[in-house]
Short mmCIF file of C-alpha atoms in Angstrom, two decimals:
data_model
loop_
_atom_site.label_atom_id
_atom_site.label_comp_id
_atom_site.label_asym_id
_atom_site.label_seq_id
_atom_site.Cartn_x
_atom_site.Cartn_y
_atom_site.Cartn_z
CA UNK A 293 8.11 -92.53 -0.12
CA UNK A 294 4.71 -91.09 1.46
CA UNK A 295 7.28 -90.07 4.73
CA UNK A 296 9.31 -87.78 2.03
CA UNK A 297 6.17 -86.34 0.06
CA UNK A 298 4.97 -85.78 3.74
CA UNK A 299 8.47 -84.31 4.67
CA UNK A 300 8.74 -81.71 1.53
CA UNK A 301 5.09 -80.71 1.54
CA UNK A 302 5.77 -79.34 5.51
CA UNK A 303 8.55 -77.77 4.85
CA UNK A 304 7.29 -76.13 1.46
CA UNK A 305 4.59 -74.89 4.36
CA UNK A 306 6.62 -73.56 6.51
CA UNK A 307 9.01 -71.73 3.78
CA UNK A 308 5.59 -69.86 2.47
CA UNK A 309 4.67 -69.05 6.01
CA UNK A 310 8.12 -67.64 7.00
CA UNK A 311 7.60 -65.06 3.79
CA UNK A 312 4.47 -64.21 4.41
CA UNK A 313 5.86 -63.13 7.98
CA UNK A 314 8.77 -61.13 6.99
CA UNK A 315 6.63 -59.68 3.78
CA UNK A 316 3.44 -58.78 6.45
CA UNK A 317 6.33 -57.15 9.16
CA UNK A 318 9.24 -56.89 7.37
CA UNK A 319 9.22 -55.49 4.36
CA UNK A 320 12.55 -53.12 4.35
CA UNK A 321 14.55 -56.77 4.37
CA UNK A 322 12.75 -58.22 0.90
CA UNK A 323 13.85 -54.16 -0.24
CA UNK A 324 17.09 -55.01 0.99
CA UNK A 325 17.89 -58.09 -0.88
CA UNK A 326 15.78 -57.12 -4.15
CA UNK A 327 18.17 -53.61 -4.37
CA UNK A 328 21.52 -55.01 -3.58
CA UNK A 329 24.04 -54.39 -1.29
CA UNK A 330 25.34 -51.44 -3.75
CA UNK A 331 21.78 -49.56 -3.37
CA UNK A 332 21.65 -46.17 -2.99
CA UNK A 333 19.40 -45.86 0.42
CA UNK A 334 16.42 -44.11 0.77
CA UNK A 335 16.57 -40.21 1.71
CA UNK A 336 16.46 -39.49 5.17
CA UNK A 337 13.82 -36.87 6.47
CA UNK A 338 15.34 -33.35 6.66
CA UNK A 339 16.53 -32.22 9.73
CA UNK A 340 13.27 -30.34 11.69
CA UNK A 341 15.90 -27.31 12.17
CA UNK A 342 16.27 -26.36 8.52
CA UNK A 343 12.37 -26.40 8.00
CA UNK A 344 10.84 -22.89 6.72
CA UNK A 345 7.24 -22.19 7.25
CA UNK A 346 4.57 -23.01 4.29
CA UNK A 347 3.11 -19.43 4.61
CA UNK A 348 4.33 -15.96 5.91
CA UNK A 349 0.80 -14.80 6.72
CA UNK A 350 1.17 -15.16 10.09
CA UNK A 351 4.62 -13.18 10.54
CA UNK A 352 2.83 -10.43 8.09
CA UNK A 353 -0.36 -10.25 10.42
CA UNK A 354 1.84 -9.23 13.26
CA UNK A 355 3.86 -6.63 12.09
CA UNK A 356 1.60 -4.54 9.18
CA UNK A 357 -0.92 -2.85 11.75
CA UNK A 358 2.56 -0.89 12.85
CA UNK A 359 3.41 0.08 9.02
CA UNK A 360 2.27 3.66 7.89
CA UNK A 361 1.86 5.48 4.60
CA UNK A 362 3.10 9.13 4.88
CA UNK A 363 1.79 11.69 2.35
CA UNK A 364 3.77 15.09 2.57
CA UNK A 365 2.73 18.11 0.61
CA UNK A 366 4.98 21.67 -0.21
CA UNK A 367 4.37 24.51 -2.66
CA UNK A 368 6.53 24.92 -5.45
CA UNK A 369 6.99 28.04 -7.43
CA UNK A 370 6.52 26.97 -10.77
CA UNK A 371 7.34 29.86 -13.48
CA UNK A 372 5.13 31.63 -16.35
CA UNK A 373 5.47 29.70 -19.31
CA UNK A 374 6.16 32.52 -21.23
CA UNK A 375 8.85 33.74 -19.05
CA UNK A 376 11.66 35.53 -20.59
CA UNK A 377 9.45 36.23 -23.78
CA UNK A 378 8.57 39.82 -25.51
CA UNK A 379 5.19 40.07 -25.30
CA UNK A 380 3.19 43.78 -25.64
CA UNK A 381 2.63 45.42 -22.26
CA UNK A 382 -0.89 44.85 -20.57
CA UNK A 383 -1.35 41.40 -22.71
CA UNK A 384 -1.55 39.60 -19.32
CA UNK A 385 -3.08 40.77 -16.49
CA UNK A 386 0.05 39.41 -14.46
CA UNK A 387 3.61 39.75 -16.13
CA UNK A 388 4.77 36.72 -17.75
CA UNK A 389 7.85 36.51 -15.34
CA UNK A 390 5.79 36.26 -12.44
CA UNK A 391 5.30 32.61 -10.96
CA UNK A 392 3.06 30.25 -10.04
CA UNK A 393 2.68 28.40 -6.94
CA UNK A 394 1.45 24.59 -7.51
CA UNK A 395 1.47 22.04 -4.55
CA UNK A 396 3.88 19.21 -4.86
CA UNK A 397 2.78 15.93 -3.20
CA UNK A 398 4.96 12.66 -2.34
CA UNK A 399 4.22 9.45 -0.54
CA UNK A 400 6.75 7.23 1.84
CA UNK A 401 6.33 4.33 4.09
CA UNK A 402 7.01 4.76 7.76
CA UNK A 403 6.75 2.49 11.05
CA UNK A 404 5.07 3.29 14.27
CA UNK A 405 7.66 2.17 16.99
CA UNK A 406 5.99 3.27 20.11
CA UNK A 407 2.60 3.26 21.43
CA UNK A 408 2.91 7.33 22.30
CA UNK A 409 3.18 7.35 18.28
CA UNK A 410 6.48 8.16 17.77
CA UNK A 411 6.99 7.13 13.54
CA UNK A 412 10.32 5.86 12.44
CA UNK A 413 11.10 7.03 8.81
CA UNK A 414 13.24 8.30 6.28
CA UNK A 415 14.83 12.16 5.94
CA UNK A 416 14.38 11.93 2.53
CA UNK A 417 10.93 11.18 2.73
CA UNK A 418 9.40 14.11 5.04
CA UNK A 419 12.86 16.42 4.07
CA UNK A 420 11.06 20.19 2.74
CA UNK A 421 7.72 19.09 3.93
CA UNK A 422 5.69 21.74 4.77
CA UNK A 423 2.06 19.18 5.72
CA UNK A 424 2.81 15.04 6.56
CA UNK A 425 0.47 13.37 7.28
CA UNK A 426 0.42 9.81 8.67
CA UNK A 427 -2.30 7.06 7.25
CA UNK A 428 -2.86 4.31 9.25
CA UNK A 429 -3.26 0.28 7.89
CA UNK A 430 -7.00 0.85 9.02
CA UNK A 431 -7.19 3.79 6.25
CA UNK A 432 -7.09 6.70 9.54
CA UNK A 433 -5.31 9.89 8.40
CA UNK A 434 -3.71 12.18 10.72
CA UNK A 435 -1.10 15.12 11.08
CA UNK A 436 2.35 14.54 11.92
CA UNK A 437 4.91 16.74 13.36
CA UNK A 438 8.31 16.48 13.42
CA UNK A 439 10.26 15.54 16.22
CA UNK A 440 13.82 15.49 14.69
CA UNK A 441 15.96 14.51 12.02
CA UNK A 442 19.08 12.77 11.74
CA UNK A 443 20.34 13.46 8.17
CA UNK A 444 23.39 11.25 8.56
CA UNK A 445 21.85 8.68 8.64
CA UNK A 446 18.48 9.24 6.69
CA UNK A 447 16.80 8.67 9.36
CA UNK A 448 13.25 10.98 11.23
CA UNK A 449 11.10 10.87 13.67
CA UNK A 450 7.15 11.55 13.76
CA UNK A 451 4.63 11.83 16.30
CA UNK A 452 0.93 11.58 15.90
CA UNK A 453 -1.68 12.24 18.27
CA UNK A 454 -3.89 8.32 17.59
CA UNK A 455 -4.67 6.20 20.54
CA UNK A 456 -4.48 2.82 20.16
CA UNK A 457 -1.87 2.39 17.88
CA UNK A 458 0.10 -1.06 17.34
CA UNK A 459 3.91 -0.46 17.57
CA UNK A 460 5.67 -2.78 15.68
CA UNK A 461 7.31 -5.83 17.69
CA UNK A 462 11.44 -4.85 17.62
CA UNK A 463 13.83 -7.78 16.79
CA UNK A 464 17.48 -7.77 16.76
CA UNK A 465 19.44 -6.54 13.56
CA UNK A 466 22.49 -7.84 14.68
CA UNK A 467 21.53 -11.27 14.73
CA UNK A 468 20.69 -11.43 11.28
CA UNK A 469 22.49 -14.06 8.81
CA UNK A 470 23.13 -14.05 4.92
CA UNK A 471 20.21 -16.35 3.94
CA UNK A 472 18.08 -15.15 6.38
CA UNK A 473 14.52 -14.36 5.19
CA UNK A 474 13.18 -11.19 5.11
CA UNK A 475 10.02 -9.25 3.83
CA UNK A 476 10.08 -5.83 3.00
CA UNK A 477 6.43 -3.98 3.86
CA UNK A 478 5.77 -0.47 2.84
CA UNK A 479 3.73 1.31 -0.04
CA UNK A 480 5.66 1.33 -2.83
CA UNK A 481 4.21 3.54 -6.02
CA UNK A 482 1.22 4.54 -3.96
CA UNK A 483 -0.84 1.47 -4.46
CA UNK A 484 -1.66 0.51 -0.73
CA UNK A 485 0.57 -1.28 1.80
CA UNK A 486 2.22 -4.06 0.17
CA UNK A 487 4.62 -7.15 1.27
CA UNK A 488 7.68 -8.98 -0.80
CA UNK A 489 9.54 -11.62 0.02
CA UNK A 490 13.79 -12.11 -0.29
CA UNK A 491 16.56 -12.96 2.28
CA UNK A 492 19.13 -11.48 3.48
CA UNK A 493 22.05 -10.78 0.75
CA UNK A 494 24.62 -8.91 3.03
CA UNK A 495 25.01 -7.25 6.23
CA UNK A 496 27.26 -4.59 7.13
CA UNK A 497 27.38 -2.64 3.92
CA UNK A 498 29.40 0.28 3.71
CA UNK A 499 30.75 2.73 0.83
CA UNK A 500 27.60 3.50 -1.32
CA UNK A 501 27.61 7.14 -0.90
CA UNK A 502 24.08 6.83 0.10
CA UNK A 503 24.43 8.12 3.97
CA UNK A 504 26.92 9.55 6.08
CA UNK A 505 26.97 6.71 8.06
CA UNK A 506 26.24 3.77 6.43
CA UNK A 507 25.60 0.11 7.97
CA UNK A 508 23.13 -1.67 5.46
CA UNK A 509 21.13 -4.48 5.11
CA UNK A 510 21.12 -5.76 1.98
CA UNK A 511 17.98 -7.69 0.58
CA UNK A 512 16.75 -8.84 -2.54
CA UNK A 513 13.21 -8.32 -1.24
CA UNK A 514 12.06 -5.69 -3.72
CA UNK A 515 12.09 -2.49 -2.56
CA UNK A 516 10.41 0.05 -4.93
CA UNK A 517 9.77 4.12 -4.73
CA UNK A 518 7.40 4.87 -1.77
CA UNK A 519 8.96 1.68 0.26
CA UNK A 520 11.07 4.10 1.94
CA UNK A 521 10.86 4.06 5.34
CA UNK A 522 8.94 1.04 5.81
CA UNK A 523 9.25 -2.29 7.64
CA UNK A 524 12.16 -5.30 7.01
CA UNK A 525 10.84 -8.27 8.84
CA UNK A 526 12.17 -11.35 9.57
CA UNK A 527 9.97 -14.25 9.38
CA UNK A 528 8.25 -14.02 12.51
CA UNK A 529 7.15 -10.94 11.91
CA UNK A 530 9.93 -8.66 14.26
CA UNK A 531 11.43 -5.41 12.59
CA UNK A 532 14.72 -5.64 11.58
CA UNK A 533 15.40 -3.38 9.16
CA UNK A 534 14.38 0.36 7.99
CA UNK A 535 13.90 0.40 3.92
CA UNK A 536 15.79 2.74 2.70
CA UNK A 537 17.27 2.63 -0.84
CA UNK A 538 17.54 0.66 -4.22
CA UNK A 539 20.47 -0.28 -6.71
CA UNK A 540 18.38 0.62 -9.81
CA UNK A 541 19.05 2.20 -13.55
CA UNK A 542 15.68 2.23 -14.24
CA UNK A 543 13.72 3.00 -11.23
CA UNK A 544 12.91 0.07 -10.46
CA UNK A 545 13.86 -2.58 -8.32
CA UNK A 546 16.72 -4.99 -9.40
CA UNK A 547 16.66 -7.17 -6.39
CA UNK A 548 19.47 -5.37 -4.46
CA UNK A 549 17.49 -3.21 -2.03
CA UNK A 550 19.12 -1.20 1.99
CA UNK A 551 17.98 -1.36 4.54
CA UNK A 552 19.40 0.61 8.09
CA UNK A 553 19.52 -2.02 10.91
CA UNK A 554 17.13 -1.28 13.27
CA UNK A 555 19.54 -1.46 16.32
CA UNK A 556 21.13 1.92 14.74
CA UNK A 557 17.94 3.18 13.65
CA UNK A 558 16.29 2.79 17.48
CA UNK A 559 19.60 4.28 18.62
CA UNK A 560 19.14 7.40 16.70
CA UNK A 561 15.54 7.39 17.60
CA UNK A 562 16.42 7.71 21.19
CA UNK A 563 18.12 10.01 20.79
CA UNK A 564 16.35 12.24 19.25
CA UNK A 565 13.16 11.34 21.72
CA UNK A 566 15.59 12.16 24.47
CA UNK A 567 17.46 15.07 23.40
CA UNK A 568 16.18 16.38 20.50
CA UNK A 569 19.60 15.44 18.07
CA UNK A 570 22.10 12.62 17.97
CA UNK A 571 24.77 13.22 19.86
CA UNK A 572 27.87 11.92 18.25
CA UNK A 573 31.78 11.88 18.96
CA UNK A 574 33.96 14.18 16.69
CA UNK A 575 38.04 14.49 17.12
CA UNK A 576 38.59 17.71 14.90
CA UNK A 577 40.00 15.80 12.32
CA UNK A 578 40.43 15.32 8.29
CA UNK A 579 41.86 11.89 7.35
CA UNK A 580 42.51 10.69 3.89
CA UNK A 581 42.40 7.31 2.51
CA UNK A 582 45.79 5.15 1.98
CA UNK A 583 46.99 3.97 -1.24
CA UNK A 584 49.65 1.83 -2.28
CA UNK A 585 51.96 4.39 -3.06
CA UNK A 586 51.59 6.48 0.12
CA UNK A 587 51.71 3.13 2.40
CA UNK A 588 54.96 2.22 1.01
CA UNK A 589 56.52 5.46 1.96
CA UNK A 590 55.44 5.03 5.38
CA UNK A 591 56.75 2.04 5.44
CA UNK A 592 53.88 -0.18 5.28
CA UNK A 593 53.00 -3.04 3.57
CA UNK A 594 49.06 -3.08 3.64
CA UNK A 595 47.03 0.03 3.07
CA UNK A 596 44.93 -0.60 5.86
CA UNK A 597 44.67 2.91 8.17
CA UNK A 598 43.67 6.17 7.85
CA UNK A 599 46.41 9.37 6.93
CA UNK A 600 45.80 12.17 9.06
CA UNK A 601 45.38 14.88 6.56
CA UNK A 602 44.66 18.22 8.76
CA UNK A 603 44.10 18.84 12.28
CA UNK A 604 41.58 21.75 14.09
CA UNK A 605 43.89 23.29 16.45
CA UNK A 606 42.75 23.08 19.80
CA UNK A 607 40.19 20.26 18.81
CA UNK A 608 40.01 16.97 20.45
CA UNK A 609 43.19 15.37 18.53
CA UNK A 610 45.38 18.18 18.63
CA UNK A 611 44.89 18.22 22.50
CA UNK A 612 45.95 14.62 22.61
CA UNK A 613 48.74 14.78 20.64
CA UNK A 614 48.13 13.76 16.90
CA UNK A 615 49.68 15.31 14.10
CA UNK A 616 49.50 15.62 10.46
CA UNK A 617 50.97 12.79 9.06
CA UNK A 618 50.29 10.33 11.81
CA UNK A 619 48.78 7.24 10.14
CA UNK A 620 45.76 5.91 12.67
CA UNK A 621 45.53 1.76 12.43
CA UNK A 622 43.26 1.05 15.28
CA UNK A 623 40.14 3.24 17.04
CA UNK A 624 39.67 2.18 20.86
CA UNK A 625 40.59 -0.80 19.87
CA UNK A 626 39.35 -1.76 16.55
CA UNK A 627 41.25 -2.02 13.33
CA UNK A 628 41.22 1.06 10.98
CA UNK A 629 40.02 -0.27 7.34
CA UNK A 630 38.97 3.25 5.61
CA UNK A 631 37.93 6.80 6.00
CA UNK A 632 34.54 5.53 6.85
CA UNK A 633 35.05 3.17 9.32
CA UNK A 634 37.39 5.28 11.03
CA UNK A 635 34.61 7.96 11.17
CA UNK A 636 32.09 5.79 11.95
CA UNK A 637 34.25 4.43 15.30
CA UNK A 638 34.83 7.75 16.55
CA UNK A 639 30.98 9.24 15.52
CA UNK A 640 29.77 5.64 17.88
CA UNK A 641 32.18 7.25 20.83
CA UNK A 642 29.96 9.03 23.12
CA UNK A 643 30.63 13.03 24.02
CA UNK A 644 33.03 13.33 26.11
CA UNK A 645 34.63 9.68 26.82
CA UNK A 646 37.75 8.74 26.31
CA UNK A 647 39.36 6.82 22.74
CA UNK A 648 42.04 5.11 22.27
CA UNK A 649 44.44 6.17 19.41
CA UNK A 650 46.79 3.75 18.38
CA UNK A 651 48.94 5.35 15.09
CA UNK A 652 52.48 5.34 12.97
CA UNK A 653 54.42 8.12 13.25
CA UNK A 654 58.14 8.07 11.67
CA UNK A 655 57.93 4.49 10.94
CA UNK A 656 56.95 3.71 14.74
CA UNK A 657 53.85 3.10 16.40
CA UNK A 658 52.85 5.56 18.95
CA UNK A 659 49.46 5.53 21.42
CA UNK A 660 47.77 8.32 22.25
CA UNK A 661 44.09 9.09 24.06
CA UNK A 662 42.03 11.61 23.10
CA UNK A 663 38.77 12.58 24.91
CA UNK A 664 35.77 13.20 22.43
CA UNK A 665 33.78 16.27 21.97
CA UNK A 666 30.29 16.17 20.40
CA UNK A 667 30.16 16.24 16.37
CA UNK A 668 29.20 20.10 15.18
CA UNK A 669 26.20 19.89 13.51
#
């Protein structure tokens, strides 16, 4: 009897000290068999590549020495308030048709993309200026003149004379992704530089009637009056973006905000740097937008392609062959959606290369090539 009370008091030992092992170093088993086989499991860490940053601050730091306010100032004529009224003759000393002049001031947002100065903004923003001037993020005010405009796309170029000056650090627009984040940087309402946050809503946006040639970013960073022409960042702080526009019925911002890519915008600035204008390819052409009706009597099921409305004799397309009539579905190479694209394919073409015209003509598909000549101002 004393061997068995012996015999069950070491193995009642033995059972305690095996759980206080597995309790000390094992824990996730006692888990384990307390939750069930059926347990939901624990969450797993996110993945490290999904992971934003806590703060911005540092992205911010980096690119807002290179973001400008511009101040522009014209005189208006402003008439006599009494214009068009009888009053007796020598009551003023000036007659009351005569006008006034009063100077008109606006403010903008603009980015300093080289370290010779050169300031990437909008037309609208310096368009009838007759004084810009560019203040720096350190408060420093200086003149600007203007080294070109490109109204097609909204886009101008300033220069001012300030040594030392941080260009902004140039990422790539075309690697941007819906979801992306973005931060918008510019002065909007006159109150002093200012930064909001978003992502990326859509790329490639086209059809808004804002620009000639259109390519947007769209955010949902606000972007308010006096934002124009300032910075869209990504999160490390790299320009991506030119602000631009809103979508707003009440002047302000609604969360759907444009901004130009910068690829185009350094494109056109580079232009202009280098030869004063942008350069862009022209055919002579007027082409008119396919609906269902006219794409069935061509023959056509979609109403993809552009109708080829009128032609400038002797112009680029008449040389090579197209007609009134023709319907164009592809552009060296690319697939003919609208007017706009089609315009925007051949206006990418530079002066004086060759395109590739691929169109329907009497219900066949004919292939012409047509060399380029530079867009008429």
């Amino acid at each position: 009897m004393v061997k068995l009370s012996r015999f069950l008091l070491q193995a009642a030992l033995a059972g305690i000290a095996v759980a206080v092992i597995v309790a000390l170093f094992f824990p996730g088993l006692l888990d384990q068999e307390r939750n069930g086989a059926g347990a939901i499991p624990h969450a797993s860490e996110p993945a490290t590549g999904i992971q934003g940053p806590v703060s911005y601050a540092s992205g911010v730091a980096r690119a807002a020495p290179a973001v400008v306010n511009i101040t522009t100032s014209r005189i208006v004529e402003v008439p006599h308030p009494l214009a068009g009224e009888q009053v007796p003759p020598g009551f003023f000393h000036e007659p009351p048709h005569s006008p006034a002049d009063r100077e008109q001031a606006s403010l903008g947002s603009g980015v300093i993309m080289t370290s010779a100065g050169h300031v990437l903004t909008n037309h609208h923003v310096i368009e009838k200026a007759e004084a810009i001037a560019v203040v720096l993020a350190n408060g420093d005010a200086h003149p600007a003149e203007i080294i070109g405009i490109d109204p097609d796309t909204d886009l101008a170029v300033l220069r001012i004379v300030a040594p030392g000056v941080t260009a902004a650090s140039i990422g790539r627009s075309r690697d941007l992704r819906v979801g992306d984040v973005v931060l918008a940087i510019g002065n909007p309402f006159g109150v002093g530089q200012t930064v909001t946050q978003g992502i990326v809503s859509a790329t490639g946006r086209t059809e808004l009637g804002i620009n000639l040639f259109e390519d947007f970013i769209q955010t949902d960073a606000a972007i308010n009056p006096g934002n124009s022409g300032g910075a869209l960042i990504n999160a490390l702080g790299e320009l991506v973006g030119i602000n631009t526009a809103i979508f707003t019925r009440s002047g302000g911002s609604h969360g759907i905000g444009f901004a130009i890519p910068v690829d185009l915008a350094r494109d056109v600035m580079n232009e202009i740097i280098e030869h004063g204008r942008v350069a862009r390819g022209w055919l002579g052409i007027e082409v008119q937008a396919l609906d269902r009706a006219l794409a069935e009597s061509f023959g056509m099921d979609h109403t993809r392609g552009v109708l080829i409305a009128g032609i400038l004799r002797d112009g680029p397309a008449a040389r090579a062959g197209l007609q009134p009539g023709d319907v164009v579905v592809r552009l060296d190479g690319q697939q003919v959606d609208n007017t706009r694209g089609a315009l925007n394919i051949i206006a990418r073409k530079r002066p004086g290369h060759d395109i590739a015209i691929d169109a329907r003509r009497d219900g066949e598909l004919i292939h012409l090539e047509a060399t380029v000549d530079i867009r008429p101002i």
